[in-house]
Amino acid sequence: MSEQSMVPIDQILPPQLPLVALMGRPIFPGIFTPIMIGNPADVKVIDDAVSGDGLIGLVMLMHENESPAITDLYKVGTAAKIVKRINLPDGGVNIFISTLKRFRVKKTLSPSNPIRAAVIYLDDEEDATSEVKALTRALISEMKQISENNPLFSEEMRLNMINIDHPGKIADFIASILNIDKTEQQKILEILNVRKRMEQVLVFIKKEQELLRIQKRIQREINEKIEKSQRDYFLKEELKAIKTELGMTTDAKSSEYQRFKERLDAFHFEGEIKETVDQELEKFSLMDPNSAEFIVSRNYLDVIVNLPWGEPGPESFDLAAARSVLEADHYGLKDVKNRIVEYLAVRKLRKEALGLKSIGSIVCLAGPPGVGKTSVGRSIARSMGKQFFRFSVGGMRDEAEIKGHRRTYIGALPGKIIQGLKITKAKDPIFMIDEIDKMGSSYQGDPASALLEVLDPEQNFNFRDHYLDLPFDVSHVFFIVTANTLDTIPSPLLDRMEVIQLPGYIDTEKLEIAKRYLIPKSLEKNGLKKQQVKYTQESLLFIANGYAREAGVRNFEKNLDKIHRKLAKEIVEKLEGGAQGPADQDAGKPAPAGALENAGAEKFSVDKQRIAEYLGKPHFPEEAVKKADRPGMSVGLAWTSMGGDVLVIEAASIPGKEGLTLTGKMGDIMKESAAIAMTIARKLGTERYGIGAEWFEKRHIHLHIPEGATPKDGPSAGITMATALLSLIRNKTIADRLVMTGELSLTGKVLPIGGLKEKTIAAQRNKAKHIIIPKQNLRDLDEIPDHVKKGMEFHLVERFDEVLTLALPD
């Protein structure tokens, strides 16, 4: 070493070097290190160098390449002396090198393996200032801190770092052992100015220290958590042992186990239920309270112990009290109330006279919105003194909502049936399932199919919820389901129910409902007293006919709320204005508390004029009564899920090619009825009224039903369409205040229809005086209350000729 220091190193190193590509990091000058060479081309370069002067150039690859060229290498590398060479079994070699000096590639002599180049050796740019000395001390000091906290730095590394006397070599040594990116190391290798190199290395030391600080903090936090959990575990075990010695209950888990065991033993389970519950309880006792399975098992046992497994208690109700509750809660609905009282009588007779257990019932309340289906269900529960639980299945698409989720899923819950029993804590409650006609189905299952088991008296005594997975008797439950229409309810499900139809209300019924229920309820809701607001008979009829002509009373109640809100506003504004006076300077000052307390002194009489002022112009003015006032028009009756409705049929003819155009969004069945009506009209026009065939051949007939955005279907408008066509052909207007409904056959027979009660109510709302119906609907006519039929004459017909005699008399 001393001999080399006597001779400049540039004179020892040759101007040309064979280059070896480094796949990993660059190697700095002043380092003694082993290198593994596996590439056969590089092995040949090593063999040639060993047989010569033993000098090679080490240059890092820019991009990994198995057969690199000189263009793939960086321009700056390190000259090295091969000290020792060891052959490896796989054909590679392991060499020990001593790196000497930086160089830059000057010229390419051989561009590919073996790569050879002319090089220029690079000297450090010395800067012997106090700043360099300070940087040297800083580097050594900072590296001592890193090496003390990092076991990867050996004692030999620390000694080497201290013994290096050249600032540039210290920077190179530290850069070679720091865990930094190889491209950053290459940049340091290319810095010739010693001070700048040391500054750059110091930056990387600081980054390494920051990483070490973060690593230590994370390690400390993890150790603290582990120590705390271990400490808690040992303390709990010690506490458990102490309590066991003292004969005390050991922990919360044990108390929960004891609670579950006591309550489960009280049920006296047998068979499958006892076996399953005992297994679950034993498994619960062996679980670690910190495990996820412990929570699942505890929730499952909690559901079991909170279900009403015992037999239901005795029923204490009498029919007179039940009927009085129904009468107090609802006006009208005579048929509905009678059917409900009949059900209650059967339950009472089975229990008291025959000694049989009470069985659940499945009742379907069907009718348009706002007629009181849900409130009837609540009244039934009140009349029987039963717990009431309501849930809606409208829009439900997952059968698990009914039958529960399996416990294998995270967050699994029992279905609505078991949930309701758990909430009511009764085995014979009243369950109301709302909007059963609006259920859907999806890839998650069909809720309607899941309800088949629930609503079947022959199966539901052994109902098995997916979550509970135990047989549970729900045959004592009184199920009430509600629907607007029966058409969308699957037939197997509908067969399990006793259907009770709730028709819409006529004007006189709405008046009584408003007086008895809606007005007191709305007054209380809006802060008014009962004696404060008076309505005339005429004003209530005006609301019913002009603003709330639908089958139910929901819009009627909304309009009353609107009127009462405006009255409340008038009262408060008047009181605040009176409290201030004209000379009061505090504008907007609130009225005194006493003034508002006396607000009930003022009384209001709401007449027709005041209603128009509060509610605006009527939505259904008098002229909105649907009637046929010109040839080619007739008025029919239709049934919808919203109740009965009045349908106007319009027919017109224009000169042109023979044909029939149908508009008004008719369904397929209605289009077929229109075709039959056209055939009958043409036949009768020719044979009975002497209309020539040329009249039909030279005219195109257009049949239309207004409100074209609303879908319409069904056969019951057959006679109405035929009447409109004959009215057009004869150029004659049909009789006044006449409406009709009936299916028409191709032979002229008038066939029966459905929904007569709802259609009659619609005719009553439309001020009709005469209704033509099929003779076969006589049985349905007898079921319609007299007050609904009051003021109208019903004409029962068998053939279409009779319809023409009434609608278009000769």
XYZ file of N, CA and C in Angstrom, residues 350-430:
243
model
N -114.499 -22.264 19.239
C -113.515 -23.356 19.276
C -112.856 -23.439 20.646
N -112.581 -22.304 21.227
C -111.832 -22.283 22.490
C -112.717 -22.659 23.669
N -113.926 -22.074 23.750
C -114.739 -22.219 24.946
C -115.680 -23.416 24.867
N -116.362 -23.600 23.701
C -117.367 -24.651 23.609
C -116.762 -26.020 23.317
N -115.755 -26.036 22.415
C -115.200 -27.320 21.988
C -113.881 -27.654 22.666
N -113.288 -26.691 23.338
C -112.024 -26.942 24.025
C -110.847 -27.120 23.096
N -110.979 -26.676 21.839
C -109.880 -26.793 20.886
C -108.988 -25.562 20.990
N -107.736 -25.743 20.573
C -106.827 -24.596 20.611
C -107.231 -23.585 19.544
N -106.987 -22.326 19.854
C -107.312 -21.278 18.883
C -106.354 -21.378 17.703
N -106.889 -21.190 16.536
C -106.046 -21.257 15.342
C -105.951 -19.869 14.723
N -104.847 -19.640 14.076
C -104.663 -18.364 13.409
C -105.543 -18.270 12.175
N -105.751 -17.069 11.726
C -106.542 -16.828 10.523
C -105.731 -15.986 9.561
N -106.059 -16.095 8.292
C -105.383 -15.306 7.263
C -106.458 -14.544 6.504
N -106.513 -13.237 6.732
C -107.518 -12.373 6.116
C -106.815 -11.403 5.188
N -107.344 -11.216 4.007
C -106.789 -10.251 3.044
C -107.778 -9.105 2.885
N -107.368 -7.905 3.270
C -108.185 -6.714 3.095
C -107.767 -6.057 1.784
N -108.638 -6.090 0.789
C -108.312 -5.559 -0.541
C -109.192 -4.357 -0.831
N -108.567 -3.321 -1.351
C -109.323 -2.129 -1.697
C -108.410 -1.007 -2.129
N -108.988 0.079 -2.645
C -108.169 1.207 -3.118
C -107.471 1.924 -1.966
N -106.463 2.742 -2.257
C -105.746 3.463 -1.193
C -106.670 4.414 -0.440
N -106.430 4.527 0.863
C -107.145 5.516 1.661
C -108.502 5.083 2.166
N -108.875 3.797 2.049
C -110.195 3.370 2.521
C -110.135 2.793 3.937
N -108.935 2.693 4.535
C -108.829 2.297 5.934
C -108.417 0.867 6.178
N -107.638 0.262 5.270
C -107.233 -1.142 5.447
C -106.337 -1.298 6.676
N -105.326 -0.451 6.782
C -104.387 -0.563 7.906
C -105.075 -0.253 9.229
N -105.932 0.762 9.253
C -106.614 1.122 10.502
C -107.594 0.040 10.923
N -108.189 -0.682 9.960
C -109.059 -1.806 10.311
C -108.250 -2.883 11.025
N -107.040 -3.158 10.546
C -106.177 -4.139 11.210
C -105.865 -3.744 12.638
N -105.587 -2.462 12.882
C -105.312 -2.000 14.251
C -106.567 -2.157 15.130
N -107.718 -1.887 14.547
C -108.959 -2.001 15.312
C -109.234 -3.449 15.697
N -108.927 -4.397 14.802
C -109.103 -5.815 15.123
C -108.236 -6.184 16.324
N -106.968 -5.719 16.309
C -106.063 -6.019 17.427
C -106.604 -5.413 18.728
N -107.129 -4.191 18.648
C -107.661 -3.537 19.849
C -108.907 -4.243 20.356
N -109.765 -4.690 19.426
C -111.001 -5.348 19.838
C -110.736 -6.695 20.489
N -109.632 -7.360 20.112
C -109.294 -8.672 20.675
C -108.324 -8.565 21.842
N -107.791 -7.367 22.100
C -106.806 -7.197 23.162
C -105.500 -7.896 22.867
N -105.102 -7.899 21.580
C -103.875 -8.588 21.157
C -102.764 -7.594 20.833
N -101.521 -8.100 20.889
C -100.382 -7.310 20.430
C -100.449 -7.175 18.914
N -100.017 -6.014 18.398
C -100.113 -5.730 16.959
C -98.719 -5.465 16.414
N -98.386 -6.126 15.303
C -97.089 -5.914 14.646
C -97.329 -5.764 13.149
N -96.834 -4.672 12.590
C -97.046 -4.391 11.164
C -95.711 -4.267 10.450
N -95.620 -4.853 9.260
C -94.475 -4.616 8.393
C -94.946 -4.660 6.946
N -94.238 -3.932 6.109
C -94.616 -3.814 4.699
C -93.698 -4.681 3.842
N -94.289 -5.328 2.838
C -93.497 -6.129 1.899
C -93.507 -5.492 0.504
N -93.980 -4.267 0.400
C -93.981 -3.574 -0.890
C -92.566 -3.363 -1.400
N -92.274 -3.832 -2.605
C -90.935 -3.695 -3.177
C -89.941 -4.716 -2.665
N -90.336 -5.608 -1.759
C -89.404 -6.603 -1.209
C -89.038 -7.628 -2.284
N -87.732 -7.914 -2.400
C -87.252 -8.834 -3.433
C -86.398 -9.974 -2.864
N -86.204 -9.987 -1.560
C -85.310 -10.976 -0.947
C -86.123 -11.841 0.011
N -86.134 -13.147 -0.233
C -86.916 -14.036 0.628
C -86.359 -14.103 2.040
N -85.085 -13.711 2.215
C -84.484 -13.726 3.552
C -85.159 -12.723 4.479
N -85.838 -11.708 3.918
C -86.579 -10.758 4.748
C -87.730 -11.469 5.459
N -88.244 -12.544 4.872
C -89.345 -13.302 5.469
C -88.812 -14.458 6.311
N -87.863 -15.214 5.751
C -87.404 -16.440 6.406
C -86.029 -16.317 7.057
N -85.441 -15.114 7.040
C -84.180 -14.906 7.744
C -82.960 -15.314 6.928
N -81.785 -14.881 7.417
C -80.505 -15.223 6.792
C -79.862 -16.386 7.552
N -79.135 -17.185 6.835
C -78.420 -18.275 7.515
C -77.297 -17.702 8.374
N -77.011 -18.360 9.484
C -76.053 -17.798 10.451
C -74.615 -17.812 9.954
N -74.381 -18.419 8.803
C -73.016 -18.414 8.259
C -72.632 -17.032 7.745
N -73.623 -16.154 7.489
C -73.336 -14.827 6.963
C -73.093 -13.839 8.099
N -72.183 -12.889 7.839
C -71.911 -11.837 8.817
C -73.133 -10.916 8.903
N -73.535 -10.577 10.106
C -74.685 -9.697 10.297
C -76.013 -10.369 10.020
N -76.078 -11.712 10.085
C -77.327 -12.428 9.818
C -78.382 -12.080 10.861
N -79.652 -12.038 10.411
C -80.777 -11.717 11.285
C -81.922 -12.679 11.000
N -82.802 -12.901 11.979
C -84.001 -13.687 11.679
C -84.938 -12.908 10.771
N -85.901 -13.602 10.154
C -86.851 -12.946 9.268
C -87.876 -12.124 10.035
N -88.748 -11.437 9.280
C -89.729 -10.534 9.882
C -90.700 -11.275 10.797
N -91.019 -12.530 10.486
C -91.973 -13.272 11.300
C -91.399 -13.505 12.696
N -90.179 -14.025 12.766
C -89.538 -14.283 14.067
C -89.238 -12.969 14.786
N -88.823 -11.940 14.037
C -88.574 -10.632 14.658
C -89.841 -10.098 15.324
N -90.987 -10.233 14.621
C -92.245 -9.749 15.176
C -92.642 -10.482 16.439
N -92.436 -11.798 16.464
C -92.750 -12.574 17.658
C -91.843 -12.198 18.824
N -90.580 -11.902 18.500
C -89.638 -11.488 19.547
C -90.031 -10.123 20.125
N -90.495 -9.217 19.252
C -90.867 -7.871 19.704
C -92.161 -7.899 20.515
N -93.180 -8.616 20.015
C -94.467 -8.642 20.712
C -94.451 -9.520 21.954
N -93.506 -10.491 21.992
C -93.396 -11.433 23.120
C -94.718 -12.159 23.373
N -95.471 -12.405 22.308
C -96.743 -13.128 22.407
C -96.796 -14.162 21.294
N -97.415 -15.304 21.584
C -97.476 -16.355 20.579
C -98.686 -16.200 19.666
N -99.659 -15.381 20.085
C -100.865 -15.205 19.267
C -101.136 -13.728 18.989
N -100.132 -12.996 18.464
C -100.373 -11.587 18.138
C -101.129 -11.457 16.820
N -101.376 -10.223 16.428
C -101.948 -9.937 15.113
C -100.851 -9.327 14.257
